[in-house]
Coordinates of C-alpha atoms and ligand atoms in Angstrom, one line a residue:
X1341 CA 147.3 165.4 136.6
X1342 CA 145.6 166.4 139.9
X1343 CA 143.0 169.8 139.4
X1344 CA 144.0 171.8 142.1
X1345 CA 140.7 174.3 143.0
X1346 CA 140.6 177.4 144.9
X1347 CA 137.3 178.7 145.1
X1348 CA 136.3 183.1 144.5
X1349 CA 135.6 184.5 148.3
X1350 CA 132.8 186.2 146.9
X1351 CA 130.8 185.3 144.0
X1352 CA 128.8 188.2 141.2
X1353 CA 125.3 188.9 141.6
X1354 CA 123.5 186.4 138.2
X1355 CA 121.9 187.7 135.9
X1356 CA 118.7 189.1 136.8
X1357 CA 117.0 188.4 133.9
X1358 CA 117.8 185.5 131.6
X1359 CA 116.0 186.8 128.1
X1360 CA 118.3 189.7 128.3
X1361 CA 121.9 187.8 128.4
X1362 CA 122.7 188.7 124.8
X1363 CA 126.4 186.8 123.5
X1364 CA 129.5 186.8 125.2
X1365 CA 128.9 189.6 127.6
X1366 CA 129.1 188.3 131.1
X1367 CA 131.9 185.9 132.7
X1368 CA 131.3 183.1 135.4
X1369 CA 133.1 182.9 139.3
X1370 CA 135.8 180.7 138.1
X1371 CA 138.0 180.1 134.8
X1372 CA 140.3 176.8 134.4
X1373 CA 144.1 177.6 133.8
X1374 CA 147.1 175.2 133.0
X1375 CA 150.5 176.3 131.6
X1376 CA 152.6 174.7 129.3
X1377 CA 157.6 175.0 129.7
X1378 CA 160.0 172.9 127.2
X1379 CA 161.3 171.1 130.3
X1380 CA 157.7 170.3 132.3
X1381 CA 155.2 169.8 129.2
X1382 CA 151.5 170.4 130.4
X1383 CA 151.3 171.7 134.4
X1384 CA 149.4 173.4 137.1
X1385 CA 146.0 172.7 136.1
X1386 CA 143.8 174.8 138.3
X1387 CA 140.3 176.3 138.5
X1388 CA 140.6 179.2 140.1
X1389 CA 139.1 182.7 140.9
X1390 CA 137.6 184.3 137.1
X1391 CA 140.4 187.2 136.7
X1392 CA 143.2 189.1 134.1
X1393 CA 146.0 188.3 133.1
X1394 CA 149.0 190.5 134.0
X1395 CA 151.3 190.3 130.3
X1396 CA 154.7 191.8 129.5
X1397 CA 154.0 193.8 126.7
X1398 CA 156.4 191.7 124.9
X1399 CA 153.7 188.8 125.6
X1400 CA 154.5 186.7 122.2
X1401 CA 150.6 186.5 121.4
X1402 CA 150.0 190.4 121.2
X1403 CA 152.5 190.5 118.4
X1404 CA 152.4 187.7 116.2
X1405 CA 148.6 186.0 117.0
X1406 CA 149.8 182.9 118.6
X1407 CA 146.7 181.2 119.5
X1408 CA 143.8 179.1 119.1
X1409 CA 140.4 178.2 120.5
X1410 CA 137.3 176.9 120.7
X1411 CA 133.6 177.8 121.5
X1412 CA 131.1 174.5 122.9
X1413 CA 128.5 175.2 124.8
X1414 CA 126.4 173.7 128.3
X1415 CA 122.4 173.2 128.0
X1416 CA 120.6 173.2 130.9
X1417 CA 117.3 170.3 130.5
X1418 CA 114.1 170.6 132.2
X1419 CA 115.2 168.1 134.5
X1420 CA 117.7 170.7 135.5
X1421 CA 121.1 168.7 135.0
X1422 CA 123.4 170.2 132.9
X1423 CA 124.7 168.2 129.6
X1424 CA 128.0 169.2 126.7
X1425 CA 127.4 168.4 122.9
X1426 CA 130.3 166.1 121.1
X1427 CA 132.5 168.4 123.3
X1428 CA 135.3 165.8 122.7
X1429 CA 135.2 167.6 118.6
X1430 CA 136.0 170.5 120.7
X1431 CA 138.7 169.5 122.0
X1432 CA 139.6 167.3 119.2
X1433 CA 140.0 170.2 116.6
X1434 CA 141.4 172.6 118.4
X1435 CA 144.5 169.8 118.6
X1436 CA 144.2 170.2 114.6
X1437 CA 144.4 173.7 115.5
X1438 CA 147.2 173.6 117.4
X1439 CA 149.6 171.5 115.5
X1440 CA 149.0 174.2 112.5
X1441 CA 149.8 176.8 115.1
X1442 CA 152.9 174.9 116.7
X1443 CA 151.0 174.7 119.8
X1444 CA 151.3 171.8 121.5
X1445 CA 149.4 169.0 122.4
X1446 CA 146.6 168.9 124.5
X1447 CA 145.8 165.6 126.7
X1448 CA 141.1 165.7 125.1
X1449 CA 140.1 163.5 127.1
X1450 CA 142.2 165.7 130.3
X1451 CA 140.8 168.5 128.5
X1452 CA 137.4 167.9 128.3
X1453 CA 137.6 166.4 132.4
X1454 CA 139.1 169.6 133.4
X1455 CA 135.9 170.9 131.5
X1456 CA 133.7 169.2 133.8
X1457 CA 134.9 170.2 137.1
X1458 CA 135.0 174.0 135.8
X1459 CA 131.1 173.6 135.0
X1460 CA 131.1 171.4 138.3
X1461 CA 131.8 174.8 139.7
X1462 CA 129.6 177.0 138.0
X1463 CA 126.6 175.0 137.3
X1464 CA 124.3 177.7 139.1
X1465 CA 125.4 180.0 136.4
X1466 CA 123.9 177.7 133.5
X1467 CA 120.9 179.4 132.6
X1468 CA 117.5 178.3 132.0
X1469 CA 115.6 180.5 130.2
X1470 CA 114.6 178.9 126.1
X1471 CA 116.7 179.8 123.6
X1472 CA 119.6 180.7 126.5
X1473 CA 122.8 178.0 127.5
X1474 CA 126.9 178.3 128.9
X1475 CA 128.9 179.1 126.1
X1476 CA 132.8 177.8 126.5
X1477 CA 135.5 179.4 125.1
X1478 CA 139.0 177.1 125.4
X1479 CA 142.0 179.2 124.4
X1480 CA 145.4 178.0 124.2
X1481 CA 148.2 181.8 124.0
X1482 CA 151.4 182.1 123.4
X1483 CA 153.4 183.5 126.8
X1484 CA 157.4 183.9 125.9
X1485 CA 158.2 187.3 126.5
X1486 CA 160.1 187.7 122.7
X1487 CA 159.5 189.7 119.6
X1488 CA 161.7 187.5 117.5
X1489 CA 159.5 185.6 114.7
X1490 CA 158.9 181.7 116.2
X1491 CA 157.0 180.0 117.7
X1492 CA 156.6 180.7 121.6
X1493 CA 158.4 178.1 124.0
X1494 CA 155.5 179.0 126.3
X1495 CA 152.0 178.5 126.2
X1496 CA 148.8 179.2 128.4
X1497 CA 145.2 177.1 128.7
X1498 CA 142.5 178.9 129.7
X1499 CA 138.7 178.3 129.2
X1500 CA 136.4 180.7 130.6
X1501 CA 132.4 180.1 130.8
X1502 CA 129.8 182.8 129.2
X1503 CA 125.8 182.4 130.1
X1504 CA 124.4 183.2 126.8
X1505 CA 121.6 184.2 124.7
X1506 CA 121.2 184.4 120.7
X1507 CA 124.3 185.1 119.0
X1508 CA 122.2 187.3 116.6
X1509 CA 120.0 190.1 118.0
X1510 CA 116.8 189.1 116.2
X1511 CA 117.1 185.1 117.7
X1512 CA 115.8 183.3 114.8
X1513 CA 115.0 184.9 112.0
X1514 CA 116.5 185.3 108.7
X1515 CA 119.9 187.1 108.5
X1516 CA 120.5 189.6 105.3
X1517 CA 124.5 188.3 103.8
X1518 CA 126.7 190.5 102.0
X1519 CA 128.5 188.4 99.3
X1520 CA 132.9 189.9 100.0
X1521 CA 134.2 190.0 95.8
X1522 CA 136.9 192.3 97.4
X1523 CA 138.7 190.7 100.0
X1524 CA 138.7 187.3 101.1
X1525 CA 139.2 184.9 104.4
X1526 CA 141.7 182.9 104.0
X1527 CA 143.3 180.7 101.0
X1528 CA 144.7 176.9 100.9
X1529 CA 147.8 176.0 102.7
X1530 CA 147.1 178.3 104.6
X1531 CA 145.4 178.5 108.5
X1532 CA 141.7 179.2 107.2
X1533 CA 140.9 175.6 108.6
X1534 CA 142.2 176.4 112.6
X1535 CA 140.2 177.9 115.1
X1536 CA 143.0 180.7 115.5
X1537 CA 142.2 184.6 115.8
X1538 CA 143.9 186.3 113.3
X1539 CA 141.1 184.8 111.1
X1540 CA 138.6 186.5 112.3
X1541 CA 140.8 189.6 113.0
X1542 CA 141.1 189.4 108.8
X1543 CA 137.6 189.2 108.7
X1544 CA 136.8 192.6 110.2
X1545 CA 137.3 195.0 107.6
X1546 CA 134.7 193.4 105.7
X1547 CA 132.1 192.8 108.4
X1548 CA 132.0 196.3 109.0
X1549 CA 132.0 197.0 105.3
X1550 CA 129.0 194.3 105.9
X1551 CA 127.2 196.5 108.5
X1552 CA 127.6 199.7 107.4
X1553 CA 125.6 198.8 104.2
X1554 CA 122.5 197.2 106.4
X1555 CA 124.2 193.1 106.0
X1556 CA 124.7 190.9 109.4
X1557 CA 127.1 188.6 108.2
X1558 CA 130.0 188.3 105.2
X1559 CA 129.8 185.7 102.8
X1560 CA 133.2 184.2 101.6
X1561 CA 134.1 183.1 98.5
X1562 CA 137.7 180.8 97.7
X1563 CA 140.6 183.2 97.8
X1564 CA 141.5 181.9 94.5
X1565 CA 138.4 182.4 91.7
X1566 CA 136.2 184.6 94.1
X1567 CA 134.0 182.2 92.6
X1568 CA 132.6 178.8 94.9
X1569 CA 131.4 179.7 98.4
X1570 CA 133.7 179.1 101.4
X1571 CA 132.2 180.1 104.6
X1572 CA 130.0 182.5 105.9
X1573 CA 131.4 184.9 109.6
X1574 CA 131.4 183.2 112.6
X1575 CA 129.1 180.2 110.6
X1576 CA 129.6 177.3 108.0
X1577 CA 126.8 177.4 105.0
X1578 CA 124.6 175.3 103.4
X1579 CA 122.1 175.2 100.5
X1580 CA 118.9 173.5 99.9
X1581 CA 118.4 172.8 96.1
X1582 CA 115.6 171.4 94.5
X1583 CA 115.2 168.7 97.9
X1584 CA 119.4 168.7 98.7
X1585 CA 121.2 169.7 101.2
X1586 CA 124.7 170.8 100.1
X1587 CA 127.2 172.5 101.4
X1588 CA 131.2 173.7 100.6
X1589 CA 133.5 170.8 100.7
X1590 CA 136.1 171.2 103.5
X1591 CA 139.3 172.1 101.2
X1592 CA 141.7 173.6 103.9
X1593 CA 140.4 176.5 104.1
X1594 CA 137.1 176.1 105.5
X1595 CA 136.8 175.3 110.1
X1596 CA 135.3 172.3 109.8
X1597 CA 132.6 173.1 111.9
X1598 CA 131.0 170.2 114.7
X1599 CA 127.1 171.8 113.9
X1600 CA 128.1 171.3 110.2
X1601 CA 128.9 168.2 110.9
X1602 CA 126.2 166.8 113.4
X1603 CA 123.9 168.8 110.0
X1604 CA 125.2 166.6 107.4
X1605 CA 124.8 163.1 109.8
X1606 CA 121.2 164.6 110.7
X1607 CA 120.0 164.5 107.0
X1608 CA 122.0 161.4 106.4
X1609 CA 119.9 159.8 109.5
X1610 CA 116.6 161.0 108.1
X1611 CA 117.4 160.4 104.4
X1612 CA 117.8 163.6 103.1
X1613 CA 120.8 163.4 100.1
X1614 CA 123.3 165.5 101.6
X1615 CA 126.2 166.6 99.3
X1616 CA 129.9 168.4 100.7
X1617 CA 131.6 169.6 97.2
X1618 CA 132.3 173.0 95.4
X1619 CA 129.6 176.0 95.2
X1620 CA 129.7 178.4 93.2
X1621 CA 127.5 181.7 94.3
X1622 CA 125.5 181.9 90.8
X1623 CA 125.0 178.7 91.0
X1624 CA 122.8 179.1 94.6
X1625 CA 121.9 182.5 93.1
X1626 CA 120.2 181.3 89.7
X1627 CA 118.8 178.5 91.2
X1628 CA 116.3 181.0 93.2
X1629 CA 115.7 182.9 90.2
X1630 CA 114.8 180.7 88.5
X1631 CA 112.2 179.4 90.7
X1632 CA 113.1 176.4 93.0
X1633 CA 112.8 176.4 96.0
X1634 CA 116.0 177.6 98.2
X1635 CA 117.1 177.5 101.4
X1636 CA 120.2 178.9 102.7
X1637 CA 120.6 178.6 106.6
X1638 CA 124.4 178.8 108.9
X1639 CA 125.8 176.3 111.2
X1640 CA 127.8 177.1 114.2
X1641 CA 127.7 177.5 117.5
X1642 CA 127.3 180.5 118.6
X1643 CA 124.9 181.0 115.9
X1644 CA 123.2 177.3 115.5
X1645 CA 121.0 177.3 112.7
X1646 CA 120.4 180.8 111.7
X1647 CA 117.8 180.8 108.3
X1648 CA 119.5 183.5 106.1
X1649 CA 116.7 185.6 104.0
X1650 CA 118.8 187.9 101.2
X1651 CA 121.9 188.1 99.9
X1652 CA 123.8 190.3 98.0
X1653 CA 126.2 189.7 95.9
X1654 CA 127.4 193.0 93.7
X1655 CA 124.8 194.8 92.6
X1656 CA 122.4 191.6 92.7
X1657 CA 120.1 191.6 95.9
X1658 CA 118.9 188.2 95.6
X1659 CA 115.4 187.2 98.1
X1660 CA 115.7 183.7 99.5
X1661 CA 112.7 181.9 99.9
X1662 CA 110.6 185.0 100.4
X1663 CA 112.7 185.8 103.3
X1664 CA 111.1 183.3 105.5
X1665 CA 112.4 180.6 106.9
X1666 CA 112.4 177.4 105.3
X1667 CA 110.9 174.5 106.3
X1668 CA 114.3 172.0 105.9
X1669 CA 116.3 175.3 108.1
X1670 CA 113.6 174.9 110.4
X1671 CA 113.5 171.4 110.7
X1672 CA 117.6 171.4 111.8
X1673 CA 117.0 174.0 114.3
X1674 CA 114.2 172.0 116.4
X1675 CA 115.5 168.8 116.4
X1676 CA 119.3 169.9 117.4
X1677 CA 118.1 172.0 119.8
X1678 CA 115.8 169.3 120.6
X1679 CA 119.0 167.0 120.9
X1680 CA 121.1 169.4 122.8
X1681 CA 118.7 170.4 125.4
X1682 CA 117.7 167.0 126.2
X1683 CA 114.2 166.9 124.9
X1684 CA 114.8 164.7 122.4
X1685 CA 116.8 161.5 122.0
X1686 CA 119.7 161.7 120.9
X1687 CA 120.4 159.1 118.1
X1688 CA 124.0 159.6 117.8
X1689 CA 125.8 159.7 121.0
X1690 CA 126.6 163.2 121.2
X1691 CA 125.9 164.0 124.1
X1692 CA 128.2 164.4 127.3
X1693 CA 126.4 164.5 130.7
X1694 CA 128.2 167.2 133.0
X1695 CA 126.3 167.3 136.5
Ligands
LIG2012 C1 131.8 179.7 117.5 O1 129.9 179.3 117.2 O2 131.6 178.8 118.5 C2 132.1 180.4 117.1 O3 133.7 180.9 117.7 C3 132.7 182.4 116.6 C4 132.8 183.0 117.0 C5 133.8 183.6 116.5 C6 131.1 183.4 117.7

């Protein structure tokens, strides 16, 4: 399938000060669109000026949330080139989400090629200030105009691009997280492992409660016993306990993060013992309280590596590692971002050059 390209007649001004980008507020001049119909399959792939969608109020995605999305980033290297980090993994995961949400799969190589063409058109939007990148949001939405509950027969796949700085306004500094003992994000057998908007909608109420109490994110426990750690707001979670790296095993209700997988792979490469298993929140807090060396950090495309300094669980407020960034967390942050920005060797073949 050939991708048609229609260029915008007028281009928006680029940000004057890249250090003030923030996250997800500004979008580039063009986007990628492609449609699905049962008799045509995925068709009409096109790069065209960024524009609003006109939608019938009865469009299915607006009512039943049949949609999936991804998040990945493009990085500008010191030499001025643009590269992606493990984009194949994102398009692969989006097809896992598609299957769970009854959305037709998309050819992964085709989607990556479309993204590379879009970024090439938008290359001047990729920022170069330290810590900035181009956040990429591929999304699929159900587009039938119908109010019965069933899978849609038509879909729109689109990709939008947003130059971004740090996800958390505090940058690479420890965040405070609040363990939800009342609400759960997902249960096994549901869609917790899919990147689908409903999982994020389900997290908003507890997120709001956490924010009102001065915490940045919610740490979710398992939906059955409410004992074992699952993930944090927009990130997977890791613990360093007595020199061992531990993260909750993927059990069906946890998002299989690409950054999560990269941290595990780097740990194995460096010879740091790393285990994926059930982790009780009590085990982590007790290790810290009993004076073991503990580090906690979140991982995600948007959040990168995000140190956790304080955990609130019920009435307990536990400070992790003196609320400072620990050496293991720092090493993952540095080495991962060095690979992503092309400052270091790419030992595991993760970099996909664009232009
Ligand atoms: C990402 O890290 O790319 C995410 O999708 C998290 C997000 C919901 C901001």
